[in-house]
């Protein structure tokens, strides 16, 4: 899509005035003087989320253990209530989504459910760019079956170290492949992987397909009713603003509701008989809640209720439209003002191929991030040379982006990064 941008501050201000999403900025806790560009690592706290957290805390104070019974069991079934709200973000059925665990644990749960290797069909296809925790989970699940990781995990390398080649993934789908697990949006290059094409090709070969939506949910539009993958996992603390380490998301296709969960627990039991506390597990086959394990952490879930209501109010199409526009504006300014200082845009340029963040590359990326922090900008750095910048549609203004680029220009022109150490901090 052709967009016309200008380099002036007045232009940024005009864009903000015309922006229908701009009013939501007030619903978030932005710190004065700070330009927050890291909402794809940890989304900001919202007033709506704080409110629902307070409500749950008040109910705990007032009702004690009977919190599980009030309001027709709202909190006993809170994971399914929130899951149904979240399902809209990915075009899934309300019963196909639940909230539980962490991304990593949910991946363990899905693999434990779907991975039943045989002599003939035992390989799991992965890429070599995904966030490493996914690989750690996959490798350890393979080992639990007594298999050799080198043999069973089929790594399809990226041709350029930045992007996944979908055709290479499909070519790798030989008869011995049992499962494929990939990210939907790459955490470094922001590439959107074609879920439909890969899912379809895999299913034609009898391969189970799982997607990691961490950098996709709340950032891009997805239609699972069309894609029909087998499972998906994601965290809720990035674009969904659920809070640091918020409880994660889990999707399981309705056609698999009767499968036995690989990691079972009493909250995955049929709701009607759960409190009969029988020794024998009776799997809840009505919804994704059948994959729950232990008691749900209400206080970790509560901010999501408020946060999701903002998403319901604005709608993903509107958010995605702004996100594409504001990230395109950032890329435009980077080309115009930063290229001469050695910065380059590392993400795909095409709308259909890029997620919610901009991947700005520079050989001094780490030290530039330190210089940005000193100037009250919160970016994040990813090895080896990536400055990730996420102008989040809900709370970032065009003026923020303008100022960010102005600061980067100053850092680049005067080599302000030179005074910083290149030794990596514990959390970067
Ligand atoms: C952020 C992220 C994770 C995080 O996993 P947790 O279990 O929530 O810590 C996993 N995978 C990807 C692709 C991510 O971007």
Coordinates of C-alpha atoms and ligand atoms in Angstrom, one line a residue:
X1 CA 0.0 0.0 0.0
X2 CA 1.3 3.4 -0.9
X3 CA 1.4 5.8 2.0
X4 CA 2.6 9.4 1.8
X5 CA 4.6 10.6 4.7
X6 CA 6.6 13.8 5.4
X7 CA 9.6 14.3 7.6
X8 CA 8.4 17.3 9.7
X9 CA 7.2 17.4 13.3
X10 CA 4.0 19.1 12.1
X11 CA 3.2 16.1 9.9
X12 CA 3.5 13.8 13.0
X13 CA 1.2 16.1 14.9
X14 CA -1.3 16.1 12.1
X15 CA -1.3 12.3 11.9
X16 CA -2.0 12.2 15.7
X17 CA -5.0 14.5 15.3
X18 CA -6.4 12.3 12.5
X19 CA -5.8 9.1 14.4
X20 CA -9.1 7.4 15.6
X21 CA -7.1 5.1 18.0
X22 CA -5.2 8.0 19.7
X23 CA -7.9 8.3 22.4
X24 CA -7.0 4.9 23.8
X25 CA -3.5 6.2 24.9
X26 CA -5.2 7.7 28.0
X27 CA -6.3 4.2 29.1
X28 CA -2.7 3.2 29.6
X29 CA 0.0 4.1 32.2
X30 CA 2.6 5.9 30.1
X31 CA 5.4 7.5 32.1
X32 CA 5.9 11.2 31.4
X33 CA 9.0 11.9 29.4
X34 CA 9.5 8.2 28.4
X35 CA 9.1 6.9 24.9
X36 CA 8.1 3.3 25.3
X37 CA 9.0 1.1 22.3
X38 CA 9.0 -2.2 23.9
X39 CA 5.3 -3.2 24.1
X40 CA 6.2 -6.3 22.1
X41 CA 8.2 -7.6 25.1
X42 CA 6.0 -6.3 27.9
X43 CA 2.9 -4.4 27.0
X44 CA 2.0 -1.5 29.3
X45 CA -0.4 -1.7 32.2
X46 CA -3.9 -0.4 31.3
X47 CA -6.5 1.3 33.6
X48 CA -9.0 -1.3 32.4
X49 CA -6.6 -4.1 33.5
X50 CA -5.9 -2.4 36.8
X51 CA -9.7 -2.1 37.4
X52 CA -10.4 -5.8 36.8
X53 CA -7.5 -6.8 39.0
X54 CA -8.9 -4.7 41.8
X55 CA -12.3 -6.2 41.3
X56 CA -11.0 -9.8 41.7
X57 CA -8.9 -8.8 44.7
X58 CA -12.0 -7.2 46.3
X59 CA -14.0 -10.3 45.6
X60 CA -11.3 -12.4 47.3
X61 CA -11.4 -10.2 50.3
X62 CA -15.2 -10.3 50.5
X63 CA -15.9 -13.9 49.6
X64 CA -12.8 -16.0 50.5
X65 CA -13.1 -19.4 49.1
X66 CA -16.7 -18.8 47.9
X67 CA -15.1 -16.7 45.2
X68 CA -15.3 -19.9 43.2
X69 CA -19.1 -20.0 43.5
X70 CA -20.2 -16.4 43.0
X71 CA -21.7 -15.0 39.8
X72 CA -22.6 -18.5 38.4
X73 CA -19.1 -19.7 38.8
X74 CA -17.5 -16.9 36.7
X75 CA -14.2 -17.3 38.4
X76 CA -14.2 -21.1 38.6
X77 CA -14.6 -20.9 34.8
X78 CA -12.6 -17.7 34.3
X79 CA -10.1 -19.4 32.0
X80 CA -12.9 -20.3 29.6
X81 CA -14.5 -16.9 29.9
X82 CA -11.3 -15.1 29.0
X83 CA -10.4 -17.8 26.4
X84 CA -13.7 -17.1 24.6
X85 CA -12.9 -13.3 24.5
X86 CA -9.5 -14.1 23.2
X87 CA -10.7 -16.5 20.6
X88 CA -12.1 -13.5 18.6
X89 CA -8.6 -12.2 18.1
X90 CA -7.6 -15.3 16.2
X91 CA -10.9 -16.2 14.6
X92 CA -11.3 -19.4 16.6
X93 CA -14.4 -20.8 18.2
X94 CA -14.9 -19.6 21.8
X95 CA -14.5 -23.1 23.2
X96 CA -11.2 -23.7 21.4
X97 CA -9.2 -21.2 23.5
X98 CA -8.3 -21.3 27.1
X99 CA -5.9 -19.5 29.4
X100 CA -3.2 -21.4 31.3
X101 CA 0.4 -21.9 32.1
X102 CA 3.2 -20.2 30.1
X103 CA 4.0 -20.4 26.4
X104 CA 6.7 -22.8 27.2
X105 CA 4.5 -25.1 29.4
X106 CA 1.6 -25.0 26.9
X107 CA 4.0 -26.1 24.2
X108 CA 5.0 -29.0 26.5
X109 CA 1.3 -29.8 27.0
X110 CA 0.5 -29.8 23.3
X111 CA 3.5 -31.9 22.3
X112 CA 2.8 -34.3 25.1
X113 CA -0.7 -34.6 23.6
X114 CA 0.1 -34.8 19.9
X115 CA 3.5 -36.4 19.7
X116 CA 3.3 -40.2 19.5
X117 CA 6.3 -41.1 17.5
X118 CA 6.5 -44.4 15.6
X119 CA 9.5 -45.9 13.8
X120 CA 8.2 -44.5 10.6
X121 CA 6.8 -41.1 11.6
X122 CA 8.7 -39.4 14.4
X123 CA 10.3 -36.2 13.2
X124 CA 9.4 -32.6 14.3
X125 CA 10.1 -29.8 11.9
X126 CA 11.4 -26.6 13.3
X127 CA 13.1 -23.4 12.0
X128 CA 16.4 -22.1 13.3
X129 CA 15.2 -18.6 14.1
X130 CA 12.4 -19.2 16.6
X131 CA 12.7 -18.0 20.2
X132 CA 14.9 -20.7 21.8
X133 CA 12.5 -21.7 24.6
X134 CA 10.4 -23.4 21.9
X135 CA 13.4 -25.5 20.9
X136 CA 14.2 -26.4 24.5
X137 CA 10.7 -27.7 25.0
X138 CA 10.6 -29.6 21.8
X139 CA 14.1 -31.2 22.4
X140 CA 13.2 -32.2 25.9
X141 CA 9.9 -33.8 24.8
X142 CA 11.8 -35.8 22.1
X143 CA 14.2 -37.0 24.8
X144 CA 11.3 -38.1 27.0
X145 CA 10.5 -40.6 24.2
X146 CA 14.0 -41.9 24.4
X147 CA 14.8 -40.4 20.9
X148 CA 17.9 -38.7 19.7
X149 CA 17.4 -34.9 19.2
X150 CA 19.7 -34.8 16.2
X151 CA 17.6 -37.5 14.5
X152 CA 14.1 -36.5 15.5
X153 CA 14.2 -32.7 15.3
X154 CA 14.5 -31.6 11.7
X155 CA 15.8 -28.1 11.6
X156 CA 15.1 -26.3 8.3
X157 CA 17.6 -23.5 8.2
X158 CA 16.8 -20.0 7.2
X159 CA 18.4 -19.0 3.9
X160 CA 19.6 -15.6 5.1
X161 CA 19.5 -15.8 8.9
X162 CA 16.4 -13.5 9.0
X163 CA 13.5 -15.1 7.2
X164 CA 11.8 -18.4 7.1
X165 CA 11.4 -19.9 3.6
X166 CA 7.9 -21.4 3.5
X167 CA 8.6 -23.6 0.4
X168 CA 11.7 -25.1 2.1
X169 CA 9.5 -26.0 5.1
X170 CA 7.0 -27.7 2.8
X171 CA 9.8 -29.6 0.9
X172 CA 11.0 -30.9 4.3
X173 CA 7.6 -32.5 4.9
X174 CA 8.8 -36.1 4.2
X175 CA 6.8 -39.2 5.3
X176 CA 8.8 -39.5 8.5
X177 CA 7.6 -36.1 9.8
X178 CA 5.0 -36.3 12.5
X179 CA 4.7 -32.6 13.5
X180 CA 5.7 -29.1 12.6
X181 CA 6.0 -26.2 15.1
X182 CA 6.7 -22.6 13.9
X183 CA 6.3 -19.0 15.0
X184 CA 3.7 -17.0 13.2
X185 CA 5.6 -13.7 13.5
X186 CA 9.4 -14.0 13.9
X187 CA 10.5 -12.3 17.0
X188 CA 13.5 -10.6 15.4
X189 CA 12.7 -9.9 11.7
X190 CA 8.9 -9.5 12.2
X191 CA 8.3 -11.7 9.2
X192 CA 4.8 -13.2 9.0
X193 CA 4.9 -16.8 8.1
X194 CA 2.1 -18.0 5.8
X195 CA 0.2 -20.2 8.3
X196 CA -2.5 -21.2 5.8
X197 CA -0.1 -22.5 3.2
X198 CA 2.0 -24.4 5.7
X199 CA -0.9 -25.8 7.6
X200 CA -2.6 -27.1 4.4
X201 CA 0.6 -28.7 3.1
X202 CA 1.3 -30.4 6.4
X203 CA -2.2 -31.7 6.7
X204 CA -2.0 -33.2 3.3
X205 CA 0.9 -35.2 4.6
X206 CA -0.8 -36.2 7.9
X207 CA 1.5 -33.9 9.9
X208 CA 0.2 -32.1 13.1
X209 CA 0.7 -28.3 13.0
X210 CA 1.3 -26.1 16.0
X211 CA 1.9 -22.3 15.9
X212 CA 3.5 -20.0 18.4
X213 CA 1.6 -16.7 18.3
X214 CA 3.6 -14.8 20.8
X215 CA 4.5 -11.9 18.5
X216 CA 1.3 -12.3 16.4
X217 CA -1.7 -12.2 18.8
X218 CA -3.0 -8.7 19.3
X219 CA -0.6 -7.5 16.5
X220 CA -1.9 -9.0 13.3
X221 CA -5.3 -10.4 12.2
X222 CA -5.6 -14.2 12.0
X223 CA -8.5 -16.5 11.0
X224 CA -8.2 -19.9 12.6
X225 CA -11.6 -20.9 11.2
X226 CA -10.0 -20.8 7.8
X227 CA -6.5 -22.0 8.7
X228 CA -7.6 -24.9 11.0
X229 CA -4.2 -25.7 12.7
X230 CA -4.1 -28.4 15.3
X231 CA -2.9 -26.3 18.2
X232 CA -1.4 -22.9 19.1
X233 CA 0.3 -21.3 22.1
X234 CA 1.1 -17.7 23.0
X235 CA 1.9 -15.4 25.9
X236 CA -0.4 -12.6 26.9
X237 CA 2.1 -10.2 28.3
X238 CA 3.3 -8.8 24.9
X239 CA 0.7 -7.1 22.7
X240 CA -2.1 -8.2 24.9
X241 CA -0.9 -6.2 28.0
X242 CA -1.8 -8.9 30.5
X243 CA 1.0 -8.1 32.9
X244 CA 4.6 -9.3 33.5
X245 CA 4.5 -13.1 33.1
X246 CA 0.8 -13.1 32.6
X247 CA -0.9 -16.5 32.3
X248 CA -0.6 -17.7 28.7
X249 CA -3.0 -18.8 25.9
X250 CA -3.7 -22.2 24.4
X251 CA -5.7 -23.1 21.3
X252 CA -6.7 -26.6 20.4
X253 CA -8.8 -27.4 17.4
X254 CA -12.3 -28.7 18.2
X255 CA -11.7 -31.9 16.3
X256 CA -9.2 -32.9 18.9
X257 CA -11.3 -32.2 22.1
X258 CA -11.6 -36.0 22.7
X259 CA -7.8 -36.6 22.6
X260 CA -6.3 -37.4 25.9
X261 CA -4.2 -34.6 27.3
X262 CA -0.5 -35.5 27.5
X263 CA -0.2 -33.6 30.8
X264 CA -3.4 -34.0 32.8
X265 CA -4.6 -32.3 36.0
X266 CA -7.8 -32.0 38.0
X267 CA -8.9 -28.8 36.4
X268 CA -9.0 -30.6 33.1
X269 CA -11.6 -33.0 34.5
X270 CA -15.3 -32.7 33.6
X271 CA -16.6 -29.7 35.5
X272 CA -19.7 -31.7 36.7
X273 CA -17.6 -34.3 38.5
X274 CA -14.4 -32.4 39.3
X275 CA -15.3 -31.9 42.9
X276 CA -16.3 -35.6 43.4
X277 CA -12.5 -35.9 43.5
X278 CA -12.4 -39.4 42.0
X279 CA -9.1 -41.1 41.5
X280 CA -9.8 -41.7 37.9
X281 CA -9.5 -38.7 35.6
X282 CA -12.6 -37.9 33.5
X283 CA -11.5 -35.7 30.7
X284 CA -13.5 -32.5 30.0
X285 CA -14.1 -33.0 26.2
X286 CA -16.3 -29.9 25.8
X287 CA -13.6 -27.3 25.3
X288 CA -9.9 -26.4 25.5
X289 CA -10.3 -26.3 29.3
X290 CA -9.8 -30.0 29.2
X291 CA -6.1 -29.2 29.0
X292 CA -6.1 -27.3 32.3
X293 CA -4.0 -28.8 35.0
X294 CA -4.0 -27.0 38.4
X295 CA -5.9 -24.2 40.0
X296 CA -6.0 -21.1 37.9
X297 CA -4.1 -18.1 39.2
X298 CA -7.0 -15.5 39.3
X299 CA -4.8 -12.6 40.2
X300 CA -2.6 -13.2 37.2
X301 CA -5.5 -13.6 34.9
X302 CA -7.6 -10.6 36.1
X303 CA -5.8 -7.8 34.2
X304 CA -6.5 -9.6 30.9
X305 CA -10.3 -9.1 31.4
X306 CA -9.8 -5.4 31.3
X307 CA -7.2 -5.5 28.6
X308 CA -9.3 -7.7 26.3
X309 CA -12.2 -5.4 26.7
X310 CA -10.1 -2.7 25.0
X311 CA -9.4 -5.0 22.1
X312 CA -13.1 -5.7 21.8
X313 CA -13.9 -2.0 21.8
X314 CA -11.4 -1.1 19.1
X315 CA -11.3 -4.3 17.0
X316 CA -8.3 -5.9 15.4
X317 CA -8.9 -4.5 11.9
X318 CA -8.6 -0.9 13.2
X319 CA -5.6 -1.7 15.3
X320 CA -3.8 -3.5 12.5
X321 CA -4.5 -0.6 10.1
X322 CA -2.9 1.8 12.5
X323 CA -0.1 -0.5 13.3
X324 CA 0.8 -0.9 9.7
X325 CA 0.7 2.8 9.2
X326 CA 2.7 3.8 12.2
X327 CA 5.4 1.1 11.5
X328 CA 5.5 2.3 7.9
X329 CA 6.0 5.8 9.1
X330 CA 8.9 4.6 11.3
X331 CA 10.5 2.8 8.3
X332 CA 10.0 6.0 6.2
X333 CA 11.8 8.1 8.8
X334 CA 14.5 5.5 9.2
X335 CA 15.2 5.6 5.4
X336 CA 15.1 9.3 5.3
X337 CA 17.1 10.2 8.4
X338 CA 19.0 7.2 9.7
X339 CA 20.3 5.2 6.7
X340 CA 23.3 7.6 6.4
X341 CA 24.4 6.6 9.9
X342 CA 24.5 2.9 9.2
X343 CA 20.9 1.9 10.2
X344 CA 18.9 -0.3 7.9
X345 CA 15.4 -1.8 8.1
X346 CA 15.7 -5.6 8.5
X347 CA 12.0 -6.6 8.4
X348 CA 10.0 -7.4 5.2
X349 CA 8.5 -4.2 3.7
X350 CA 5.3 -5.7 2.4
X351 CA 2.2 -5.2 4.6
X352 CA 1.1 -8.8 4.3
X353 CA 4.6 -10.0 5.4
X354 CA 5.4 -7.9 8.5
X355 CA 4.1 -8.0 12.0
X356 CA 3.8 -5.2 14.6
X357 CA 7.4 -4.2 15.2
X358 CA 10.2 -2.7 13.2
X359 CA 13.5 -4.4 13.1
X360 CA 16.2 -1.8 12.8
X361 CA 19.7 -3.1 12.2
X362 CA 23.0 -1.5 13.1
X363 CA 26.4 -3.1 13.8
X364 CA 26.4 -1.1 17.1
X365 CA 22.9 -2.1 18.0
X366 CA 23.6 -3.1 21.6
X367 CA 25.4 0.2 22.5
X368 CA 22.8 2.2 20.6
X369 CA 20.1 0.7 22.8
X370 CA 22.1 1.7 25.9
X371 CA 22.3 5.3 24.5
X372 CA 18.6 5.2 23.8
X373 CA 17.8 4.2 27.4
X374 CA 20.0 7.1 28.7
X375 CA 17.7 9.4 26.6
X376 CA 14.5 7.9 28.1
X377 CA 13.6 5.7 25.2
X378 CA 12.8 2.0 25.9
X379 CA 13.8 -0.1 23.0
X380 CA 14.9 -3.7 23.0
X381 CA 18.0 -5.3 21.7
X382 CA 18.1 -8.8 20.1
X383 CA 21.4 -10.5 19.1
X384 CA 23.4 -9.9 17.1
X385 CA 22.5 -6.4 15.6
X386 CA 18.8 -5.8 16.0
X387 CA 17.1 -2.8 17.7
X388 CA 13.5 -3.8 18.0
X389 CA 11.1 -1.0 18.0
X390 CA 7.4 -1.5 18.5
X391 CA 5.1 1.5 18.1
X392 CA 2.1 -0.1 19.7
X393 CA -1.1 1.0 18.0
X394 CA -3.1 1.4 21.2
X395 CA -0.7 3.7 23.0
X396 CA 2.0 5.1 20.7
X397 CA 1.7 8.4 19.0
X398 CA 3.2 9.5 15.7
X399 CA 4.9 12.2 17.6
X400 CA 6.6 9.5 19.8
X401 CA 8.0 7.9 16.6
X402 CA 9.1 11.3 15.3
X403 CA 11.0 12.0 18.6
X404 CA 12.5 8.5 18.7
X405 CA 14.0 9.0 15.2
X406 CA 15.2 12.4 16.2
X407 CA 17.1 10.8 19.1
X408 CA 18.4 8.0 17.0
X409 CA 19.7 10.6 14.5
X410 CA 21.5 12.4 17.3
X411 CA 23.0 9.2 18.6
X412 CA 24.1 8.2 15.1
X413 CA 25.5 11.6 14.0
X414 CA 27.5 12.0 17.2
X415 CA 28.3 8.4 17.8
X416 CA 26.9 8.8 21.3
X417 CA 27.0 5.0 21.7
X418 CA 30.8 5.0 21.9
X419 CA 30.8 5.8 25.6
X420 CA 28.8 2.6 26.5
X421 CA 30.1 -0.8 27.2
X422 CA 29.4 -3.6 24.8
X423 CA 29.1 -6.3 27.6
X424 CA 25.6 -7.7 27.6
X425 CA 23.5 -7.2 30.7
X426 CA 21.7 -10.1 32.4
X427 CA 18.3 -9.0 30.9
X428 CA 18.7 -7.2 27.6
Ligands
LIG1 C1 8.1 -14.3 24.2 C2 8.1 -15.6 23.6 C3 8.1 -16.8 24.4 C4 8.1 -16.7 25.9 O1 7.8 -17.9 26.5 P1 7.3 -17.9 28.0 O2 7.1 -19.3 28.3 O3 6.1 -17.0 28.1 O4 8.4 -17.3 28.8 C5 8.1 -18.0 23.7 N1 8.2 -18.1 22.4 C6 8.2 -17.0 21.6 C7 8.2 -17.1 20.1 C8 8.2 -15.7 22.2 O5 8.3 -14.6 21.4

